[in-house]
XYZ file of C-alpha atoms in Angstrom:
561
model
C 5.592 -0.727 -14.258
C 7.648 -3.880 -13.783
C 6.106 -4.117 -10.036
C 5.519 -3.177 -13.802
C 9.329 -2.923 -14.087
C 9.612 0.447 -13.927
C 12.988 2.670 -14.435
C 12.750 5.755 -12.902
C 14.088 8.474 -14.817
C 17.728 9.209 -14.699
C 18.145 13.056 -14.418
C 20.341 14.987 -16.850
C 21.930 18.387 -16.309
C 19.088 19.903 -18.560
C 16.915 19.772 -15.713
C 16.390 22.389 -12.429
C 17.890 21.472 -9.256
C 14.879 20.249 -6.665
C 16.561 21.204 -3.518
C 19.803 22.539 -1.913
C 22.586 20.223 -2.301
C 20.477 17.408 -4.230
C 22.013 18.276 -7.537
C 25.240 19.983 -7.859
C 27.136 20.684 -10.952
C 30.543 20.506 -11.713
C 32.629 23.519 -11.970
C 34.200 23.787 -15.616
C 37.370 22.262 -16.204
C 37.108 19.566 -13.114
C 35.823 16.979 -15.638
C 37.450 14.583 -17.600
C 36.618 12.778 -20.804
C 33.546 10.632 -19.598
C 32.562 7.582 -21.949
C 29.326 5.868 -22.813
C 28.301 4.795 -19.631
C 26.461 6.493 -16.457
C 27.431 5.462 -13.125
C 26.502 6.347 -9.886
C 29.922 6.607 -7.297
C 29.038 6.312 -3.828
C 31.663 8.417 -1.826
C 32.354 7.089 1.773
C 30.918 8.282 4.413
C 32.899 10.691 6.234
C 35.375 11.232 3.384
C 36.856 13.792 1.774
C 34.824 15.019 -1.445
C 37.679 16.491 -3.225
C 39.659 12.752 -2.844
C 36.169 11.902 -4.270
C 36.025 13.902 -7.387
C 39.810 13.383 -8.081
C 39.165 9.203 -7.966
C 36.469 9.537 -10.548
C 38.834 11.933 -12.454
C 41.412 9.706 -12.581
C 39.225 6.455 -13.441
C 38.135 8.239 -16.787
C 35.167 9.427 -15.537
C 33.011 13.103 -16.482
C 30.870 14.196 -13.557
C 27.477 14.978 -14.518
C 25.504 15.801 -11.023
C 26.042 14.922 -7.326
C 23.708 14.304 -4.728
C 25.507 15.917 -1.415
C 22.878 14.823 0.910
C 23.524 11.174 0.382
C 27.114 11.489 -1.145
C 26.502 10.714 -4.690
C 28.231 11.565 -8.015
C 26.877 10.611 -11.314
C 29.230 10.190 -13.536
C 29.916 9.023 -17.730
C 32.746 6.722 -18.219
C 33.773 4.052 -19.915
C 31.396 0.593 -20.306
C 34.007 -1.452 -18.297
C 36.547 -0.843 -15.974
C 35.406 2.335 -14.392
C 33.562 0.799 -11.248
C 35.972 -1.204 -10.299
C 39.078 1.102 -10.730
C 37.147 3.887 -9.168
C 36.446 1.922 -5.693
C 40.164 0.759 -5.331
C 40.039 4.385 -3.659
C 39.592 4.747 0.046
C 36.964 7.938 -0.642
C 34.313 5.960 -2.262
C 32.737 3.159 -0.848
C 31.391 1.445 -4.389
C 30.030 2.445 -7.553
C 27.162 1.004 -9.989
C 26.241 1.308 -13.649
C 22.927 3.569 -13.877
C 22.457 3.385 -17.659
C 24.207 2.683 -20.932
C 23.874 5.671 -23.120
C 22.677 4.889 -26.689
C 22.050 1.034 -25.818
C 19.141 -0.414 -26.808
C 17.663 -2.778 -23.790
C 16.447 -6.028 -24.304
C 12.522 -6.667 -24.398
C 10.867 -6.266 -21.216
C 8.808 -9.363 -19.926
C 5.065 -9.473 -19.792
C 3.357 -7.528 -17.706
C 0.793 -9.278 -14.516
C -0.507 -5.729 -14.621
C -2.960 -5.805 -17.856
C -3.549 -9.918 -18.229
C -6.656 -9.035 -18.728
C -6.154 -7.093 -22.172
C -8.240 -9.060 -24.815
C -8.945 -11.963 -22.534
C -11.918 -10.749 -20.535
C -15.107 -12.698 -20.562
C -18.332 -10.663 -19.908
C -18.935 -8.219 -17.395
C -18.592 -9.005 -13.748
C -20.952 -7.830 -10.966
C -20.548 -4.391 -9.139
C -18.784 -4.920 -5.262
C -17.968 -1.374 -4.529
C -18.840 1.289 -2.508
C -22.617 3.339 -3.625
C -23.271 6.727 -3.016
C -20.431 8.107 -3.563
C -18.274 9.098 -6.854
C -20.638 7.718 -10.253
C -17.600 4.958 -10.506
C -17.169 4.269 -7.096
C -19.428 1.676 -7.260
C -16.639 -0.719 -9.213
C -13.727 0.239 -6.833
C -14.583 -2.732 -4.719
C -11.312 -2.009 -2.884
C -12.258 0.444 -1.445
C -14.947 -0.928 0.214
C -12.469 -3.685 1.708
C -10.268 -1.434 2.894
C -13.395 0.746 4.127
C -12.284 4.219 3.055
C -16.302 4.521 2.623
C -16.936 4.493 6.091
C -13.440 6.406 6.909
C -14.055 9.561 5.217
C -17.000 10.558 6.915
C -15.169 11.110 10.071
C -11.381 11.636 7.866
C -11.468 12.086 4.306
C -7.732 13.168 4.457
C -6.028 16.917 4.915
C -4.523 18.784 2.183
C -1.753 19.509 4.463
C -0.821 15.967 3.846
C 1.423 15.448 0.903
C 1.767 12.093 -0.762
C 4.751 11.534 -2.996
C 4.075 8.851 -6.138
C 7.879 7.704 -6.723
C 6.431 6.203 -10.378
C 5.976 6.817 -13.817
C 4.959 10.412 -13.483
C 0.756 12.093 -12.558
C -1.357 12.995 -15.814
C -2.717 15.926 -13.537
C -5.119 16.744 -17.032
C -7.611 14.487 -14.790
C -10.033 15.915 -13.498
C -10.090 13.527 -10.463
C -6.290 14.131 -10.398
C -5.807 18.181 -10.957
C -8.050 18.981 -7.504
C -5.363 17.683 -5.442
C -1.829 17.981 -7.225
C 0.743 19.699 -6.172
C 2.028 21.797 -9.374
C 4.875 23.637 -7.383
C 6.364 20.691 -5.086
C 5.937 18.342 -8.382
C 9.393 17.060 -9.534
C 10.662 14.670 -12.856
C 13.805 13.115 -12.000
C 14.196 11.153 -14.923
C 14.950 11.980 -18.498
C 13.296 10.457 -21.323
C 15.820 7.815 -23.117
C 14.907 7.666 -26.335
C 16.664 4.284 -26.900
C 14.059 3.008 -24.604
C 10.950 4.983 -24.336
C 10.756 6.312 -28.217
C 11.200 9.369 -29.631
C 10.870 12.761 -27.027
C 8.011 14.335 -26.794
C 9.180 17.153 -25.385
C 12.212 19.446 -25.155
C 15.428 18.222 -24.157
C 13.966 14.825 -23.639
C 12.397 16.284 -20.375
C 8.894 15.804 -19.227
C 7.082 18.343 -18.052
C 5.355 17.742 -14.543
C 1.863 16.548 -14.968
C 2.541 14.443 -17.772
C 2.435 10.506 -17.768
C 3.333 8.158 -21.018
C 3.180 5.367 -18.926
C 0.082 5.407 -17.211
C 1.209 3.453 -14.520
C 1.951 6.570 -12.139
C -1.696 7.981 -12.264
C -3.348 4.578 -11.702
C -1.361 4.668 -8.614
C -2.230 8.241 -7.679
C -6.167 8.125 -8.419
C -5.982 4.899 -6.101
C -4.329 6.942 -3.372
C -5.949 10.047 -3.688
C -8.669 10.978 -6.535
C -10.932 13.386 -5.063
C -14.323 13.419 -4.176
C -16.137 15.708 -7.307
C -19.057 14.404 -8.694
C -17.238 12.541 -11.320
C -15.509 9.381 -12.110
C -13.769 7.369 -8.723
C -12.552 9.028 -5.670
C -9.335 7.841 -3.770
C -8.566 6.597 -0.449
C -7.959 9.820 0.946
C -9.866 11.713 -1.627
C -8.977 15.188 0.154
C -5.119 14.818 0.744
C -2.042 16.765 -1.442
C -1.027 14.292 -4.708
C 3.004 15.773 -5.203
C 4.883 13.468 -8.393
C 8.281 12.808 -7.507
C 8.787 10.650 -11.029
C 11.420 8.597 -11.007
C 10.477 5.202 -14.216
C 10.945 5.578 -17.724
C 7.889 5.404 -19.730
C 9.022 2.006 -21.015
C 8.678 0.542 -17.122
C 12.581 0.556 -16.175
C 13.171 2.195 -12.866
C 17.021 3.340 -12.240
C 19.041 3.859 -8.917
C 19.800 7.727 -9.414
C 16.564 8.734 -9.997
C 15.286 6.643 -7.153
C 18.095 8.431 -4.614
C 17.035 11.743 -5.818
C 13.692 11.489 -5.401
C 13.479 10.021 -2.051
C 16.076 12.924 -0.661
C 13.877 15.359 -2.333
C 10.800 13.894 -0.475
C 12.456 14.386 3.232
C 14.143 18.144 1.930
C 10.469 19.156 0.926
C 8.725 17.544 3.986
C 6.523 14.836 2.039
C 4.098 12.751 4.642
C 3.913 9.668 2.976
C 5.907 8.093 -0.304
C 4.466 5.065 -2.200
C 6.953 3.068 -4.572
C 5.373 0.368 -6.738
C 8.699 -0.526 -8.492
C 12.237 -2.103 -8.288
C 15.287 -0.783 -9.094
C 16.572 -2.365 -12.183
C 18.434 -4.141 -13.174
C 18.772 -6.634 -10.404
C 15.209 -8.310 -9.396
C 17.699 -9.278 -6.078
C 20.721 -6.965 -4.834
C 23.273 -9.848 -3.568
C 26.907 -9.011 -1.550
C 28.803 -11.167 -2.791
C 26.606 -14.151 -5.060
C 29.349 -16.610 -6.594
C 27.282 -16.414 -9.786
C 28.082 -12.579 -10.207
C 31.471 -11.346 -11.414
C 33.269 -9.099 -9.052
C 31.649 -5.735 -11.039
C 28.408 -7.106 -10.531
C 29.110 -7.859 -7.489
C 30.679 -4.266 -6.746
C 27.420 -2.910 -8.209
C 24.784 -4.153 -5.807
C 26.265 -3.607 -2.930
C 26.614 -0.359 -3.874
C 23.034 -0.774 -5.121
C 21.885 -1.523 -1.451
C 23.990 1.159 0.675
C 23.024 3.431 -1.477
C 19.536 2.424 -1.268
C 19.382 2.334 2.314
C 20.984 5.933 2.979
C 18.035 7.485 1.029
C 15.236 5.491 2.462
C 17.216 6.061 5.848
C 17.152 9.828 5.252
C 13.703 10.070 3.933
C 12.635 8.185 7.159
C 14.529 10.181 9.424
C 12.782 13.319 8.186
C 9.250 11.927 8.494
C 8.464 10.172 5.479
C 6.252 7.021 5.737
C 7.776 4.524 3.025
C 5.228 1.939 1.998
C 6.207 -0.398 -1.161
C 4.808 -3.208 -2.995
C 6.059 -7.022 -2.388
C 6.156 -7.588 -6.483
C 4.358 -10.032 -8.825
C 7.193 -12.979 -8.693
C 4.780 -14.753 -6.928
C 7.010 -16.218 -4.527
C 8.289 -16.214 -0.587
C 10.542 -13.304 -0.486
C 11.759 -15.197 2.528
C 12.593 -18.495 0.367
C 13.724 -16.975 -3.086
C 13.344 -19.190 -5.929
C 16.444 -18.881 -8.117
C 16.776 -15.645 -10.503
C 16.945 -16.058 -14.103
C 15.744 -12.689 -15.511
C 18.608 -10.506 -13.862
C 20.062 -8.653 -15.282
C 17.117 -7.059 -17.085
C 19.234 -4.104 -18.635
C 23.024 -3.778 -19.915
C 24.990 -5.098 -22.389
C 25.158 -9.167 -19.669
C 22.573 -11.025 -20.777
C 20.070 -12.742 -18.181
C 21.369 -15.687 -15.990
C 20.592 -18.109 -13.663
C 21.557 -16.991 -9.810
C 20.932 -19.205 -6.852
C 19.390 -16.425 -4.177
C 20.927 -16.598 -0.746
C 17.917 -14.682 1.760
C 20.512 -13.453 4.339
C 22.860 -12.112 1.188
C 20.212 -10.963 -1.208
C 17.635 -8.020 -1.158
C 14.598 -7.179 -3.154
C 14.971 -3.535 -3.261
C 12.944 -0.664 -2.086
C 10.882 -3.140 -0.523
C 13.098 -4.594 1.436
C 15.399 -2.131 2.825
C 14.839 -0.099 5.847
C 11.583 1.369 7.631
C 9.502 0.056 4.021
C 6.027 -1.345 5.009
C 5.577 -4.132 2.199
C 1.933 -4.662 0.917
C 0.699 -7.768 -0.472
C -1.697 -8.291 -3.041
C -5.307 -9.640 -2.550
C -8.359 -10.366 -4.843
C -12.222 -9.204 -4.796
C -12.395 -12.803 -3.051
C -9.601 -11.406 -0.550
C -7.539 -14.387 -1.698
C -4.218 -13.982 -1.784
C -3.618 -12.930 -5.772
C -1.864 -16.026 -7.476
C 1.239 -13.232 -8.936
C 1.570 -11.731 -5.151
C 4.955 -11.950 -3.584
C 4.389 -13.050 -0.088
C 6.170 -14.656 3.333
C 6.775 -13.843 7.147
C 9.693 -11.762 6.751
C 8.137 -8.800 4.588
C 4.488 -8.684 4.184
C 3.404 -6.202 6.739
C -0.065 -5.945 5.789
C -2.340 -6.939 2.476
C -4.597 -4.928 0.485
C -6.683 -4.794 -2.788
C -4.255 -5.676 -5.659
C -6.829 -7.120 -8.390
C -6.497 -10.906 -9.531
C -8.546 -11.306 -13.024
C -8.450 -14.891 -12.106
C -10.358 -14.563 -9.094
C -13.952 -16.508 -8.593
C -12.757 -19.499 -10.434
C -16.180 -21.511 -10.873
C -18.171 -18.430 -11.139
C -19.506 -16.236 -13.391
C -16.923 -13.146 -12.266
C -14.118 -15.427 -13.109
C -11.652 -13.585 -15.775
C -13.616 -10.332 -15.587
C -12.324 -7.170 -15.836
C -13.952 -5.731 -12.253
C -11.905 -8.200 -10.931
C -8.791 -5.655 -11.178
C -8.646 -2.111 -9.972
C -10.083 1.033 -11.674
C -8.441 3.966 -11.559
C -7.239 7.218 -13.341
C -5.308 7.013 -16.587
C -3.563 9.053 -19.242
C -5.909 9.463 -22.541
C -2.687 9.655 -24.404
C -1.438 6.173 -23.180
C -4.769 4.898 -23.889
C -4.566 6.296 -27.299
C -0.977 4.652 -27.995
C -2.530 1.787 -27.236
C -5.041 1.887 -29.516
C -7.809 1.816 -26.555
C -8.843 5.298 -27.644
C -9.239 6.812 -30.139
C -7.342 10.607 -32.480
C -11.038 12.054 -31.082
C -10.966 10.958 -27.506
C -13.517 7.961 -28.256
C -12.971 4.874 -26.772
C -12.325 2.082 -29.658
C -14.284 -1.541 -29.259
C -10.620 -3.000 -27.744
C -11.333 -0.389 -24.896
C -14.587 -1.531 -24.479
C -13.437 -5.149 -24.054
C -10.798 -3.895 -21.167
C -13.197 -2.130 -19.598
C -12.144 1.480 -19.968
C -14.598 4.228 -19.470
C -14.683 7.988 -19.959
C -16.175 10.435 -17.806
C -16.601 14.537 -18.948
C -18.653 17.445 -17.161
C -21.535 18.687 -18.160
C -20.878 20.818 -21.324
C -17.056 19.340 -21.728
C -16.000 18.875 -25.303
C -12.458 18.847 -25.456
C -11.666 15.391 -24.310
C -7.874 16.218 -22.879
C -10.277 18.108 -19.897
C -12.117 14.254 -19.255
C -11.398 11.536 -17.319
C -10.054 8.208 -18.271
C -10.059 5.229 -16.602
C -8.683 1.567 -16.743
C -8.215 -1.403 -14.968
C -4.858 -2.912 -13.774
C -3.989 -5.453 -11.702
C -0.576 -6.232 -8.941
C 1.011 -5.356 -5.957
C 1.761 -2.385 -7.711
C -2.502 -1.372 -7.003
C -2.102 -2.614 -3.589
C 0.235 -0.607 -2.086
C -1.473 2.449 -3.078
C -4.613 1.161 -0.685
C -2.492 1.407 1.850
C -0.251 4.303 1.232
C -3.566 6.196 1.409
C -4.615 4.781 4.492
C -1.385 6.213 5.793
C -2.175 9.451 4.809
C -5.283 9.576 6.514
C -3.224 7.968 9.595
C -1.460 11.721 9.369
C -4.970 13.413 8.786
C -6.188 12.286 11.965
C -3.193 12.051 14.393
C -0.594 14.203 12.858
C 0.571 17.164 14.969
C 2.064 20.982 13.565
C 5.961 21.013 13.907
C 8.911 23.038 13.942
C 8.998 21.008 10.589
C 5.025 21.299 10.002
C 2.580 19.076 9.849
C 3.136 15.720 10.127
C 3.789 12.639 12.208
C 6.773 10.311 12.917
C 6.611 7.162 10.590
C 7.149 4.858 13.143
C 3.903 5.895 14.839
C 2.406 5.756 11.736
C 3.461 2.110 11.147
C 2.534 1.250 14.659
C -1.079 2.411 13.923
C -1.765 1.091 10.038
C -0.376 -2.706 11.593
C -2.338 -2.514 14.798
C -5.755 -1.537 12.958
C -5.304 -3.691 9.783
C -8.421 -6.465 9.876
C -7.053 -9.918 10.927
C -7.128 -13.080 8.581
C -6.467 -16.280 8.900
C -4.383 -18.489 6.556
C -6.571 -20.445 4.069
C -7.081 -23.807 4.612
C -5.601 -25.761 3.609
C -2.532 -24.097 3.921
C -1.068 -24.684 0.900
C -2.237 -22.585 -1.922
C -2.848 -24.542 -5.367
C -4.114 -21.976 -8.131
C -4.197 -24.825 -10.719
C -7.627 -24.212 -11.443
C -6.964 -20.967 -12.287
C -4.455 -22.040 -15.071
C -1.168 -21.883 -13.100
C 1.210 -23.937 -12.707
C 2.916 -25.446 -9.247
C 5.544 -22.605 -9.407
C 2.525 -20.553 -7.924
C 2.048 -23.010 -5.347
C 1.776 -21.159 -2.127
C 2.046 -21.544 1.815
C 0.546 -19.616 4.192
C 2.668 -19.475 7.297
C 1.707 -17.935 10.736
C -1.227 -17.596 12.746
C -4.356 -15.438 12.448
C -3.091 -12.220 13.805
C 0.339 -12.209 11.812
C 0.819 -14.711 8.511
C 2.793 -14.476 5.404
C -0.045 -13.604 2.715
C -1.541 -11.015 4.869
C 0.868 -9.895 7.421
C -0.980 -8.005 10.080
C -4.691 -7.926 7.976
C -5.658 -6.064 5.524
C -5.631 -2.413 5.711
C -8.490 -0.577 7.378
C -8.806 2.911 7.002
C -12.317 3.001 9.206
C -10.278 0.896 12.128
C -6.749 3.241 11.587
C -8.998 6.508 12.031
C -11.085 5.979 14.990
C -9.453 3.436 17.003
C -6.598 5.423 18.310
């Protein structure tokens, strides 16, 4: 997704309610006309609902759903106007545009996560784990983050559920279907057709187990693919896999999907939640940027209170949060200015100047989020990796294609991350083929097949590909979390499970120290870039901006406490 940019599904009223109070509809007659816009109206904490519903009412707007838990109505109204007439009340606190309806988006930009697509040169040398899964060998990540060595004393529990807030879980896998979740499984997000193409399915909806990105499974096989005898295994190869979709297949990831997912994830008692995304269509969330009109400006700060309630209640009822820094390659600390935002609407991109105390990359940096950086096979910091003191927490296997410039394995494809993938995306992308056959452009990205012994139906094999960006390293270390829970979690009036803040404590006290390259500042002009990716490594050896803390260790996190 837009880690790739991903946009998280916004739900419609087609769709079942997930949990008490998540989604409640409106009672016939309490609507008015609506428009050709979907907003979501944060109410004011402590207010009256009624004054709420009445505001929105009286703004022009048609209530669609409301999220009770975190006091939020989605509503259709009018393309301008709405937001900023429906705040002047004293019962909601802001609200934000969630989607145009019928719009057509502008082009997304190119993706870090597949540079490698008809670029590769050759086939690079094998740096990953042996003995275990037949591709294991090529998931040299794993071996950095030494899951090989960590699942012989904790391979994971399937008491321990991991929620992928993504693209969606093709659980057809047969790495995948061991260890999802088929009844706590959730789509928040509707298929637009303006955006993602025509619907596959009924009422634009879905169905759980289904991915059209591909991005979503990548990030779950990482996680969690188990241990079978067949294609790659996972981090925690024995833990619980539960989609909680919230992106559109085209990569756009909205705010009322996001909310609704992460409520759903503390209601149903996830562990652990990875999000490899940001919520579009701001790359930064400002208060109050001079560069923004007052709507805009309206909309992100409703953007980031409503962002931090749900990651607030999600933490408070024992979810670990672990996100991805992004692929801006820049100090989230020391923004460079923004000129793709917005990405979505009917405002065109423009330059911002980004203020760091004003100005939030969100989910990654709002509250109790443990933000991953991205390294190489080289464990170089990767040259797209967001970075800096303030959020990178810890570091972990990301891929870089560009890694082991001067060497053969430079611009290879096992320099990026293997992992489970939809046959269906591959086949849109012309990687496989009508009969399941991989075509000679899925040969040159590396894709490979794996079926069991007398499989012929090729929907019942596995398919793998190689990606590359934060996206791929916070899964490394959302798994190592869930082992974290494995091994020290404790049963519950709640269940199983153990407080987040122990489980930061533990992932950043275990993760394997490393020093800032010298020198300190990071050219990757060799590698083709240009100064923009300049980089400086800040800090000392036990805590610096490319690495934070080290770089997970699921070996260290499991037997050292």
């Amino acid at each position: 997704m837009r880690d790739v940019r991903r946009s998280l599904y916004a739900a419609s009223g087609a769709f079942a309610l997930v949990a008490a109070g998540l989604a409640v509809p409106v009672v016939a007659g309490a609507q008015a006309q609506g428009g050709s816009t979907e907003y979501l109206v944060l109410v004011e904490q402590g207010a009256d609902r009624a004054q709420a519903l009445a505001a929105v009412k009286a703004a022009g707007g048609e209530v669609v759903k409301e999220n009770t838990n975190l006091g939020t109505i989605t509503v259709r109204a009018a393309s301008s106007g709405f937001a900023s007439q429906v705040s002047a009340s004293g019962a909601v606190e802001g609200a934000t545009r969630s989607r145009p309806i019928g719009q057509l988006p502008r082009s997304k930009p190119a993706q870090v996560e597949q540079e490698n697509r008809g670029a590769a040169k050759g086939k690079g040398s094998q740096k990953g784990a042996k003995g275990m899964d037949p591709l294991d060998a090529q998931l040299w990540g794993l071996k950095m983050v030494r899951s090989d060595l960590a699942r012989k004393v904790q391979p994971g529990k399937k008491q321990v559920k991991v929620g992928v807030l993504d693209s969606g879980i093709d659980a057809r896998n047969p790495d995948i279907a061991p260890n999802f979740d088929w009844k706590l499984s959730r789509n928040f997000a509707s298929d637009l057709p303006e955006i993602d193409g025509p619907c596959e399915f009924r009422g634009c909806v879905d169905p759980v187990g289904w991915d059209d990105s591909g991005h979503g499974t990548h990030v779950a096989g990482t996680i969690g693919a188990a241990v079978n005898g067949l294609g790659v295994s996972g981090v925690a190869p024995n833990v619980t896999l539960v989609e909680i979709r919230g992106g559109q297949d085209s990569g756009f990831v909205f705010l009322g999907p996001v909310l609704d997912a992460l409520t759903y994830a503390g209601d149903v008692g996830l562990d652990v939640v990875n999000m490899s995304f940001y919520v579009d269509p701001w790359l930064y969330n400002c208060t109050n940027n001079p560069a923004d009109s007052p709507e805009a400006q309206l909309e992100q700060r409703t953007t980031i209170r409503a962002m931090q309630r749900a990651l607030n209640y999600a933490h408070q009822r024992d979810v670990t949060l672990v996100g991805s820094l992004g692929n801006n390659h820049e100090d989230l600390g020391k923004p460079r200015n923004d000129i793709s935002s917005p990405d979505f609407g009917d405002v065109p991109p423009y330059e911002r100047v980004i203020d760091n105390a004003s100005c939030v990359d969100l989910p990654v940096e709002g509250p109790h989020v443990i933000g991953v950086s991205a390294l190489g096979p080289s464990g170089k910091k990767a040259d797209y990796s967001n970075y800096g003191l303030e959020q990178t927490e810890v570091s972990a296997p990301g891929g870089w294609f560009r890694d082991y410039f001067g060497t053969p394995d430079h611009r290879v494809n096992e320099n990026l991350i293997l992992s489970t993938y939809p046959v269906n995306t591959l086949q849109a992308g012309g990687l496989v083929d009508a009969a399941g056959n991989i075509t000679p452009a899925g040969v040159a990205g590396g894709v490979q097949k794996q079926c069991k012994p007398g499989v012929t139906d090729y929907t019942k094999c596995g398919y793998y590909n190689w990606l590359q960006g934060t996206s791929m390293a916070s899964p490394h270390a959302t798994g190592v979390a869930a082992l974290i829970v494995s091994e020290y979690g404790r049963s519950g009036r709640n269940g199983f499970g153990l407080d987040p803040d122990r489980v930061r404590t533990i992932m950043l006290g275990s993760a394997q120290e490393r020093a800032c390259p010298t020198p300190r500042l990071v050219s990757y002009a060799n590698e083709g870039r240009e100064p923009e990716f300049d980089a400086l490594c800040e800090g000392n050896r036990t805590f610096n901006g490319f690495y934070g803390n080290g770089i997970v260790d699921a070996w260290a996190a499991v037997t050292r406490y």
